[in-house]
Structure formats: C-alpha cells, structure tokens
CSV table of C-alpha atoms in Angstrom, one decimal:
chain,number,residue,atom,x,y,z
A,1,MET,CA,61.4,139.2,112.4
A,2,ASN,CA,62.1,141.5,109.5
A,3,LEU,CA,65.0,141.6,107.0
A,4,LYS,CA,67.0,144.0,109.1
A,5,GLU,CA,67.0,141.6,112.0
A,6,LEU,CA,67.9,138.6,110.0
A,7,PRO,CA,71.7,139.0,109.9
A,8,LYS,CA,71.9,139.2,113.7
A,9,TYR,CA,69.7,136.1,114.0
A,10,ILE,CA,72.0,134.2,111.6
A,11,GLU,CA,75.1,135.3,113.5
A,12,GLY,CA,73.7,133.7,116.6
A,13,LEU,CA,73.1,130.3,115.1
A,14,MET,CA,75.4,127.4,115.9
A,15,PRO,CA,78.0,127.0,113.1
A,16,ILE,CA,76.8,124.4,110.7
A,17,ALA,CA,80.0,122.3,111.1
A,18,LYS,CA,79.2,121.8,114.8
A,19,ILE,CA,75.6,120.7,114.4
A,20,PRO,CA,75.1,117.3,116.1
A,21,LEU,CA,74.6,114.5,113.5
A,22,THR,CA,71.2,113.3,114.7
A,23,TRP,CA,69.1,112.1,111.8
A,24,ASP,CA,65.9,112.2,113.9
A,25,SER,CA,66.1,116.0,114.1
A,26,MET,CA,65.4,116.4,110.3
A,27,GLY,CA,62.6,118.7,109.6
A,28,TYR,CA,60.5,116.8,107.0
A,29,THR,CA,57.8,115.9,109.5
A,30,SER,CA,57.5,119.3,111.2
A,31,ALA,CA,54.1,121.0,111.0
A,32,SER,CA,55.6,124.2,109.4
A,33,PHE,CA,57.4,122.2,106.7
A,34,ASN,CA,54.3,120.2,105.8
A,35,LYS,CA,52.1,123.3,105.7
A,36,TRP,CA,54.6,125.0,103.4
A,37,VAL,CA,55.0,122.1,101.0
A,38,SER,CA,51.2,121.4,100.8
A,39,GLU,CA,50.7,125.0,99.5
A,40,GLN,CA,53.3,124.8,96.7
A,41,SER,CA,52.8,124.0,93.0
A,42,PHE,CA,56.4,122.8,92.6
A,43,THR,CA,56.3,123.4,88.9
A,44,GLY,CA,60.0,124.3,89.1
A,45,TRP,CA,61.2,121.6,91.5
A,46,GLU,CA,63.2,119.3,89.2
A,47,GLY,CA,66.2,117.0,89.7
A,48,ASP,CA,69.4,116.7,87.6
A,49,LEU,CA,67.3,116.5,84.4
A,50,PRO,CA,63.8,117.6,83.6
A,51,THR,CA,61.4,115.1,85.2
A,52,GLU,CA,60.3,113.7,81.8
A,53,GLU,CA,63.9,112.9,80.9
A,54,GLU,CA,64.6,111.3,84.3
A,55,ALA,CA,61.5,109.1,84.0
A,56,ALA,CA,62.5,108.0,80.5
A,57,VAL,CA,66.0,106.9,81.9
A,58,ILE,CA,64.4,105.0,84.7
A,59,VAL,CA,61.9,103.3,82.4
A,60,LYS,CA,64.7,102.4,80.0
A,61,LEU,CA,67.1,100.9,82.7
A,62,LEU,CA,64.4,99.0,84.5
A,63,GLU,CA,63.0,97.7,81.2
A,64,VAL,CA,59.4,98.3,82.5
A,65,LYS,CA,56.3,96.8,81.0
A,66,PRO,CA,52.8,98.3,81.1
A,67,GLU,CA,50.7,97.0,84.0
A,68,ASP,CA,53.8,96.2,86.1
A,69,SER,CA,54.0,97.5,89.6
A,70,LEU,CA,56.4,100.1,91.0
A,71,LEU,CA,57.2,101.2,94.5
A,72,ASP,CA,58.6,104.8,94.8
A,73,ILE,CA,60.4,105.3,98.1
A,74,ALA,CA,60.7,108.9,99.3
A,75,CYS,CA,58.4,109.8,96.4
A,76,GLY,CA,58.1,113.5,97.4
A,77,TYR,CA,55.2,115.1,95.6
A,78,GLY,CA,55.1,112.3,93.0
A,79,ARG,CA,56.6,114.1,90.0
A,80,HIS,CA,57.8,110.9,88.4
A,81,ASP,CA,54.8,108.8,89.5
A,82,LEU,CA,52.5,111.0,87.3
A,83,LEU,CA,54.5,109.9,84.3
A,84,PHE,CA,54.9,106.3,85.3
A,85,ALA,CA,51.1,105.9,85.7
A,86,GLY,CA,49.9,108.2,83.0
A,87,ARG,CA,52.4,107.7,80.2
A,88,TYR,CA,53.9,104.2,80.9
A,89,GLY,CA,50.9,102.5,82.3
A,90,LEU,CA,52.5,101.3,85.6
A,91,LYS,CA,50.7,100.6,88.8
A,92,VAL,CA,52.4,102.9,91.3
A,93,MET,CA,52.6,103.0,95.1
A,94,GLY,CA,54.5,106.0,96.5
A,95,ILE,CA,55.6,106.5,100.1
A,96,ASP,CA,57.2,109.5,101.9
A,97,ILE,CA,57.8,110.6,105.5
A,98,SER,CA,56.3,114.0,104.8
A,99,PRO,CA,52.5,114.3,105.2
A,100,GLY,CA,52.6,117.6,103.2
A,101,LEU,CA,54.4,116.0,100.3
A,102,ILE,CA,52.0,113.1,100.2
A,103,GLU,CA,49.0,115.4,100.4
A,104,THR,CA,50.4,117.3,97.4
A,105,ALA,CA,51.1,114.1,95.5
A,106,LYS,CA,47.5,112.9,96.0
A,107,ARG,CA,46.2,116.3,94.8
A,108,PHE,CA,48.3,116.2,91.6
A,109,ALA,CA,47.3,112.6,90.8
A,110,LYS,CA,43.6,113.5,91.3
A,111,GLU,CA,43.9,116.6,89.1
A,112,GLN,CA,45.3,114.3,86.3
A,113,GLY,CA,42.7,111.6,86.8
A,114,LEU,CA,45.3,109.0,87.8
A,115,LYS,CA,45.0,106.2,90.2
A,116,ILE,CA,48.2,106.3,92.3
A,117,ALA,CA,48.3,104.9,95.8
A,118,TYR,CA,50.2,107.0,98.4
A,119,GLU,CA,51.0,106.5,102.0
A,120,VAL,CA,52.8,108.5,104.7
A,121,LYS,CA,55.6,106.0,105.6
A,122,HIS,CA,59.3,105.9,106.5
A,123,GLY,CA,61.4,103.7,104.3
A,124,ARG,CA,62.3,101.5,107.3
A,125,GLU,CA,58.6,100.5,107.7
A,126,LEU,CA,58.1,98.5,104.5
A,127,LYS,CA,56.0,95.4,105.1
A,128,TRP,CA,55.1,94.2,101.6
A,129,GLN,CA,56.0,90.7,100.5
A,130,GLU,CA,56.9,90.2,96.8
A,131,GLU,CA,54.3,92.7,95.6
A,132,PHE,CA,56.3,95.0,93.2
A,133,ASP,CA,58.2,94.5,90.0
A,134,TYR,CA,60.3,97.6,90.5
A,135,ALA,CA,61.4,100.0,93.2
A,136,ILE,CA,63.1,103.4,92.9
A,137,ILE,CA,64.8,105.8,95.3
A,138,VAL,CA,65.7,109.0,93.4
A,139,PHE,CA,66.7,112.6,94.1
A,140,ASN,CA,69.6,111.2,96.2
A,141,SER,CA,67.0,110.3,98.8
A,142,PHE,CA,68.7,107.1,99.9
A,143,SER,CA,71.5,109.2,101.4
A,144,LEU,CA,68.9,110.7,103.8
A,145,PHE,CA,68.6,107.4,105.6
A,146,SER,CA,70.8,107.1,108.7
A,147,PRO,CA,73.6,104.5,108.6
A,148,GLU,CA,71.4,102.4,110.9
A,149,ASP,CA,68.3,102.7,108.8
A,150,ALA,CA,69.9,102.3,105.4
A,151,PRO,CA,70.3,98.4,105.5
A,152,VAL,CA,66.8,98.1,107.0
A,153,VAL,CA,65.4,100.1,104.1
A,154,LEU,CA,67.1,97.9,101.5
A,155,GLN,CA,66.0,94.7,103.3
A,156,GLY,CA,62.4,96.0,103.2
A,157,ILE,CA,62.7,96.7,99.5
A,158,HIS,CA,64.2,93.3,98.9
A,159,LYS,CA,61.2,91.7,100.6
A,160,ALA,CA,58.7,93.9,98.7
A,161,LEU,CA,60.1,93.1,95.3
A,162,LYS,CA,59.0,90.0,93.3
A,163,ARG,CA,61.6,87.5,92.2
A,164,SER,CA,64.2,89.1,89.9
A,165,GLY,CA,62.7,92.5,90.8
A,166,ARG,CA,64.8,95.6,90.0
A,167,LEU,CA,65.8,98.6,92.1
A,168,PHE,CA,66.8,102.0,90.6
A,169,MET,CA,68.8,104.5,92.6
A,170,ASP,CA,70.7,107.7,92.1
A,171,LEU,CA,73.3,109.0,94.5
A,172,ASP,CA,76.0,111.5,94.9
A,173,ASN,CA,79.5,110.1,94.2
A,174,LYS,CA,81.8,110.2,97.2
A,175,PRO,CA,85.1,110.7,95.3
A,176,PHE,CA,83.7,113.7,93.6
A,177,ASN,CA,82.6,115.3,96.9
A,178,CYS,CA,85.9,114.5,98.6
A,179,ARG,CA,87.9,116.1,95.7
A,180,TYR,CA,85.8,119.2,95.1
A,181,GLY,CA,83.9,119.6,98.3
A,182,THR,CA,80.3,120.5,98.7
A,183,SER,CA,80.5,123.2,101.4
A,184,TYR,CA,78.8,126.4,100.5
A,185,GLN,CA,76.3,129.1,101.5
A,186,ASP,CA,73.8,130.7,99.1
A,187,TRP,CA,70.5,132.7,99.1
A,188,TYR,CA,67.4,131.7,97.2
A,189,THR,CA,64.2,133.6,96.6
A,190,TRP,CA,60.7,132.1,96.4
A,191,PRO,CA,57.2,133.6,96.2
A,192,GLY,CA,56.7,135.2,99.6
A,193,GLY,CA,60.1,134.9,101.0
A,194,LEU,CA,63.8,134.0,100.8
A,195,THR,CA,66.0,131.2,102.1
A,196,LEU,CA,69.6,130.9,103.2
A,197,GLN,CA,70.9,127.4,102.4
A,198,GLU,CA,74.1,126.3,104.1
A,199,VAL,CA,75.8,123.0,103.2
A,200,TYR,CA,78.9,121.5,105.0
A,201,PHE,CA,80.6,118.2,104.1
A,202,HIS,CA,82.3,116.2,106.8
A,203,GLN,CA,85.0,114.4,104.7
A,204,ASP,CA,86.2,112.2,107.6
A,205,ILE,CA,82.8,110.5,108.0
A,206,SER,CA,81.2,111.2,104.5
A,207,VAL,CA,78.2,113.1,105.9
A,208,GLU,CA,76.8,116.2,104.4
A,209,VAL,CA,74.8,118.6,106.6
A,210,CYS,CA,72.3,121.0,105.0
A,211,ARG,CA,70.5,123.8,106.9
A,212,ASP,CA,67.8,125.8,105.2
A,213,LEU,CA,66.8,129.1,107.0
A,214,GLY,CA,63.6,130.5,105.4
A,215,LEU,CA,62.1,133.9,106.0
A,216,ASN,CA,58.5,134.4,105.1
A,217,THR,CA,58.4,138.1,104.2
A,218,GLU,CA,54.6,138.2,104.5
A,219,SER,CA,54.3,136.8,108.0
A,220,ASN,CA,57.9,137.6,109.1
A,221,GLN,CA,58.2,134.1,110.4
A,222,VAL,CA,61.6,132.2,110.2
A,223,GLU,CA,61.6,128.5,109.6
A,224,LYS,CA,64.7,126.3,110.0
A,225,PHE,CA,65.1,122.9,108.4
A,226,ILE,CA,68.1,120.6,108.9
A,227,SER,CA,68.9,117.4,107.0
A,228,PHE,CA,71.8,115.0,106.8
A,229,LYS,CA,73.1,112.9,103.9
A,230,ARG,CA,75.5,109.9,104.0
A,231,ILE,CA,77.6,110.1,100.8
A,232,TYR,CA,78.6,106.7,99.4
A,233,SER,CA,81.4,105.5,97.2
A,234,LYS,CA,80.8,102.9,94.5
A,235,ASN,CA,82.4,100.1,96.6
A,236,GLU,CA,80.4,101.2,99.7
A,237,ILE,CA,77.0,101.2,98.0
A,238,CYS,CA,77.7,98.0,96.1
A,239,GLU,CA,78.8,96.2,99.3
A,240,LEU,CA,75.7,97.4,101.1
A,241,LEU,CA,73.4,96.3,98.3
A,242,SER,CA,75.1,92.9,98.2
A,243,GLU,CA,74.6,92.4,101.9
A,244,CYS,CA,70.9,93.1,101.5
A,245,GLY,CA,70.4,90.6,98.7
A,246,PHE,CA,71.0,92.6,95.5
A,247,ARG,CA,73.6,92.4,92.8
A,248,ILE,CA,74.6,95.3,90.6
A,249,ASP,CA,73.2,95.0,87.1
A,250,LYS,CA,74.1,98.5,85.7
A,251,ILE,CA,76.0,101.4,87.1
A,252,TYR,CA,76.7,104.8,85.5
A,253,GLY,CA,78.3,108.2,86.3
A,254,GLY,CA,75.1,110.1,86.0
A,255,TRP,CA,71.7,110.4,84.4
A,256,ASP,CA,73.4,110.8,81.0
A,257,LEU,CA,74.6,107.1,81.4
A,258,SER,CA,78.2,108.1,81.1
A,259,PRO,CA,80.9,105.7,82.6
A,260,LEU,CA,81.3,106.1,86.4
A,261,GLU,CA,84.6,107.8,87.1
A,262,GLN,CA,86.2,109.5,90.1
A,263,ASP,CA,85.1,112.9,88.7
A,264,SER,CA,81.5,111.8,88.2
A,265,PRO,CA,79.2,113.9,90.4
A,266,LYS,CA,76.5,111.2,90.5
A,267,MET,CA,76.0,107.5,90.5
A,268,VAL,CA,73.0,105.9,88.7
A,269,LEU,CA,72.5,102.2,89.3
A,270,VAL,CA,70.2,99.2,88.9
A,271,GLY,CA,70.3,96.4,91.4
A,272,LEU,CA,68.7,93.0,90.8
A,273,LYS,CA,67.0,91.0,93.6
A,274,SER,CA,69.3,88.0,93.7
A,275,ALA,CA,68.4,86.0,96.8
C-alpha cells in the first residue's frame, strides 16, 4: 500500500466508536508490534515528565532505600528501571506482556552494565510471595487491564509485596476526561513511516479506545494496533485498592504533586499494603 491508497483504506475501517471492547484483541503481543519495538531506540519515548524527573518523584514518594527491591509491572523498555538500579541502587524486577519491549529492556540494561531481571509476563500472572519492598505501575498502564483482570493484578501485587510494602501508580483522572473528553484523531511521523492515531472515550462506561494505524513507507506495510483503557475516578480506584488489601497513603493531581481536583488530568498515588 502506498500513501495514495491510504485514505481509501482508512475510509473502509470500522468507526472507532463501534469497535468491540475485547481486551484480548490488544496488539502488544503481535509479532509485527514486537519486531517494531525491538528495533527502536526509544530515546524520545517519555511520559508526562522526563524519565529522570518521574523516577525522582517515585523514589521520593516511596521513600526508597538502596538495596531494597522493586517490582515494575508493565515496565515497557525499562526506562525507569535503568535509573532505579543505576542511580538509586535498587534491585529491580521488570515484567511486561510484550516480548519486544522486554528484549529492548534487557539490551538497554546490558549496555549500561546493570543487573536488572526481566520476564515476559502478564500482570495477572504474579506468583511472588512477599519478595518486594515496592511495586510500581506507571504510564497509565494499570488502565490497560480489563475490569476482570484489574483486581487479580492488585491481589498479585499485594502478595508479592513484603509487609508494609508500597505501591506507586499514575492514572488518568475520570472527571477530567468526562468534562473535556479525550476523543481525537492525529497524525505522527517516525523514522520510516507515519501513524494515524484515533482515540475515542466512551463516557457511559469510562473506557477509552485507541487505534494506531501505522504505514511503513519503506515496505509499504500497514500495521494496526488497538488498545483499551478503563478510566478511574478517585473513589473507584481507592475502593478497588481497599478491596485488594491496600490503603491510600498519598494521592495527588499529577506528577507535580499538586492537590487532586476535578480538573486534574492525572492521579498519582501511593498505596500501602495493609492486610
């Protein structure tokens, strides 16, 4: 497919608002996605803040100590883990569902001479028993777990943490999404291609659908990735954490640690293992 044929192809796609909400159809385990991510340098893939600043916030709120252990769920390519292990002296275990991202994370750790353990694993498959001082789920990744998997993930984290262990999370803030909406369509360019990203927010069920349609201009191949996010309110996430054995220690309206308000785009929180 070439650029001239792309508009007709897009026109024939199912409207994003009508895509069935089936979490198992997400593209993070597909061969094409993993080949793509394993070839990237990701030097520009950051979160809400530069990675160094995000890591500093996490370290501050978790009150970490050198030689303590940290579990990074949905670790991606390990951008925070490199700092946790290299700068802050933590023993890090990272898991992600994407083989390509884990391959890239291992490569980056090796290049920096860091001993970081990585496994390809879904968050619902945690089997550790009181092995970690801290756990984190960042980049809004907890929202990627289906409503059925979300409590299973938290229960697994609860078991994996030592007594009084701490969990750090960042999430989109539901009142902000409901007020301002997150439905949009935009084009992005990257080395060797371009991507059309479409996002649609189902307000009635608080689920965001994202479809990325990427055209590799070198091979003329089109790749399509779909993901779903459950958007939580403060009360919803606090209730879920409580049901899974955590109590909220700190909660903010973003990485700048401002107060959480209706207009806050993000929630940043720390939960303590309490049972």
